[in-house]
Amino acid sequence: MTDQLQRMDRSGLVLLCIFLVTLRESPAGQIRYSVPEETDKGFFVGNISKDLGLEPRELAERGVRIVSRGRTQLFALNPRSGSLITAGRIDREELCETISACLLNMEILVEDTLKIYGVEVEIMDINDNAPSFREEEIEIKVSEHAAPGLRFPLPNAKDPDVGANSLQSYQLSPSSHFSLHVRGGSDGAKNPELVLEGPLDREKEAVHLLRLTALDGGDPIRKGAVPIRVVVLDVNDHIPKFTQSVYRVSVPENLSSGTQVLVVNATDPDEGVNGEVRYSFRNMENKASEMFQLDPRTGEVVLQGPLDYEKYRSYEIEIQGQDGGGLLTTAKLLIAVVDVNDNPPEVTITSSTNSVLENAPPGTVIALLNVQDQDSEESGQVSCFISKNLPFKLEKTYGNYYKLVTERALDREQVQSYNITLTATDKGRPPLSTKTHILLSVADDNDNPPTFLHSTYSAYIPENNPRGSSIFSVTAHDPDSEENARVTYSLAEDTIQGAPLSSYISINSDTGVLYALRSLDYEQFRDLQLWVTARDSGKPPLSSNVSLSLFVIDQNDNAPEILYPTLPTDGSTGVELAPRSAEPGYLVTKVVAVDRDSGQNAWLSYRLLKASEPGLFAVGVHTGEVRTARALQDRDALKQSLVIAVQDHGQPPLSATVTLTVAVADSIPDVLADLGSLESPANPDDDGLTLYLVVAVTVVSCVFLVFVIVLLTLRLRRWHTSRLLQASRSGLTGVSRTHFVGVDGVEAFLRTYSHEISLTADSRKSHLIFPQPNYADTLISQGSYEKSEPLLIAEDTASGLGKNDATNNQVRFILCLSSGATKRMGNSPEQRKRTQRWQVFFTFLLLLFCGALSEQIRYSIPEEMSEGSVVGNLAEDLGLHVQDLLTRNLRVSAEKQYFSRL
């Protein structure tokens, strides 16, 4: 009944490990799961999204991932279901070996919030390993005189499973001489011993074959067996004895290979072979067999592999001493590995950013770090720090995690990037440290407006400047970068004398160069006040303004303007009076003039340019006063004419003149009597201008009259031509398109017209050209026209066969055609005279339009052609039949006869 209850409990435990996952969260915020070993890839471990309070889709959106510490990743996240699953086969014995509770710790990182959650997964053991013996066969030598009750230690079986699945019991095959006894050890191990139950007789049975079986407590039960061979010996009555039952030794983990660990010693008082003891390892685990070596004769234990405290902290080895007679004894060797600070701290950057905005608030997370040291105790305690002169600090978060955050505001204009060195140092002796570098660039924020080099600007521009000329340039600097530093310039809106400022001045938005859109006038305005705005391209944009004063520099562009004397508006001449009794220096009048320019350009000087009586008057150079230079005499004329020039001091100087008429008389009545004789001086320029206008009007009138006459003549000729063509249409209707037939009975009528033919030697189509007619040889004798129709004559215009082209030669010749006529002129003199008049008129009319009635036929032939070669088909190209060529007397006329008609 008890066995059945135990079997049910074991079955329930296995089912619980496979199908039930227990989740509990500790007060520190750690999530716990459990999963059986040897499960397939993708086995469900736990609903991590639910335990984190997230939806499954948020795992990918928020960057939830498992932080790896360099070991093989045993678990993974399923983004669809939001669960934690196995990434492969998990072997508890490989991970935890003999540790009863196999716990695996991992960290889950939520990327967007940089929070760390601890996850602990317990790997539940299943009965997947059977007990096994290291030895393939156990040989025991027993003296035949051995007393019953003698015990022989047997090797232990190993089962890497834990709990109920581990080694539980041993069984020995039935024997009448031997029995099995299991002795419990201090560490809970079960040590089998072979017990002699009765006396042995070597002569009856020299060898006894037994079988030792080890069983675990799993369901189903797994077992492992090893054969035991008991050899019966002669008498050896002393068993070897070790000097210590337990040897303890401590060795540092950095002990080099080949170093002696210790020497074990066992003594046997027997003599000879029975007193010689040989040493060997018993029940030795694989990990110890790789590390240590035992000399079978001396008992020296030597290190043969590197020790690692972080991997194995102690070794327990059983040493056997056996004499030559087969008697043996055992002792334990406990080797403790002493930790040495041989592992520097490991710094793992779990998450980091390589750029941060300069306006980021203090406490902005830059990186998340994990610091580990494989050493133990003080050697495994790590402190992490950065340089104190940096605007950053380290804050410890969960476990060995640190986050690097900003401590104060950053300024990219002062420091554009930081090379942050993180130093992790342990507390070992001597301490070891590790340095990790994080390169962080400070991203620009538009926190600086553009600044001008000066608070105000002044510029001087000469007036009458050319339109579109560059007048000044301003520059603003923005310490930001990229778009935040790209500055554009503009002018503040304003008006100047009612016109917008933009119609006078413009600015290049990229370079800050100012341009004058108009020619500035000093007399219109002498200065301009502008506000230039510099604006960057950031978001939002920042701007700054600066005042710009433009001063217009005067140029000598205005001639002096005479205010007095002025000519009367009624056409009469102003007169100044000077009495005959005036003394020298008498002030006759004063010329008053102004100049719209300023400075030196407005300084005026006066001088007498012309006078009817030189020496009679003088003009003040700076005052413009006209005074008598001497006393007036009777011989001086009543009317005195003075021409006075006013000139400024500009470069070049400009001037103006005025003509004064001074009347010399003793009394007012004399002046009034002579005023009628005064006439306004004639202006010779006005007379010349009038003459030019009269000539221009006359020429225009004549040209218009000629144009009207020509227009009427052309209209009359067109009307007359149409009448003649209508009268002669009946005589032209029966003629081919390539011929021209004249009017019958015209006595001196032009009977020919030209065909110039241009064809290739084998062509059947002609290209017609209409050259200017040549009438030098168009008239024929009187007897000829009486016998035939008007002739079709073409002039040879070629330059001769001696002038050859690079590709072909052209030869022009004259074709003459004649056709019989049946119509004659009338017999009466009146009719003949009328007809002759119409013939002469029609001849001139034909000369005007013959260019439109001529055609040219062109042929081309290669040189060196043999005589009789065909050049072209004249009959077809002229629109005639072959028999017509004979009746119409077709002939070829040229300076040299190269061609003939067939």
Tab-separated table of C-alpha atoms in Angstrom, residues 369 383-394 404-408 418-425 434-438:
chain	number	residue	atom	x	y	z
A	369	LEU	CA	24.254	49.179	-18.565
A	383	SER	CA	31.508	49.838	-8.486
A	384	CYS	CA	30.852	51.854	-11.637
A	385	PHE	CA	31.580	55.536	-12.166
A	386	ILE	CA	32.248	58.167	-14.835
A	387	SER	CA	34.312	61.341	-14.891
A	388	LYS	CA	32.993	64.070	-12.627
A	389	ASN	CA	33.476	66.912	-15.117
A	390	LEU	CA	30.785	65.558	-17.438
A	391	PRO	CA	27.116	66.600	-17.329
A	392	PHE	CA	26.064	62.986	-16.784
A	393	LYS	CA	25.617	60.612	-13.866
A	394	LEU	CA	25.044	56.927	-13.209
A	404	LEU	CA	23.373	56.778	-17.624
A	405	VAL	CA	21.307	59.980	-17.455
A	406	THR	CA	21.909	63.665	-18.048
A	407	GLU	CA	22.630	65.664	-14.918
A	408	ARG	CA	22.131	69.137	-16.346
A	418	TYR	CA	30.982	63.646	-25.611
A	419	ASN	CA	33.204	60.615	-25.332
A	420	ILE	CA	31.933	59.151	-22.076
A	421	THR	CA	34.233	56.666	-20.375
A	422	LEU	CA	32.541	54.291	-17.921
A	423	THR	CA	34.909	52.593	-15.502
A	424	ALA	CA	33.869	49.457	-13.593
A	425	THR	CA	36.227	48.373	-10.757
A	434	THR	CA	37.142	47.647	-17.227
A	435	LYS	CA	36.552	50.762	-19.288
A	436	THR	CA	33.768	51.201	-21.811
A	437	HIS	CA	33.377	54.203	-24.104
A	438	ILE	CA	30.093	55.702	-25.242
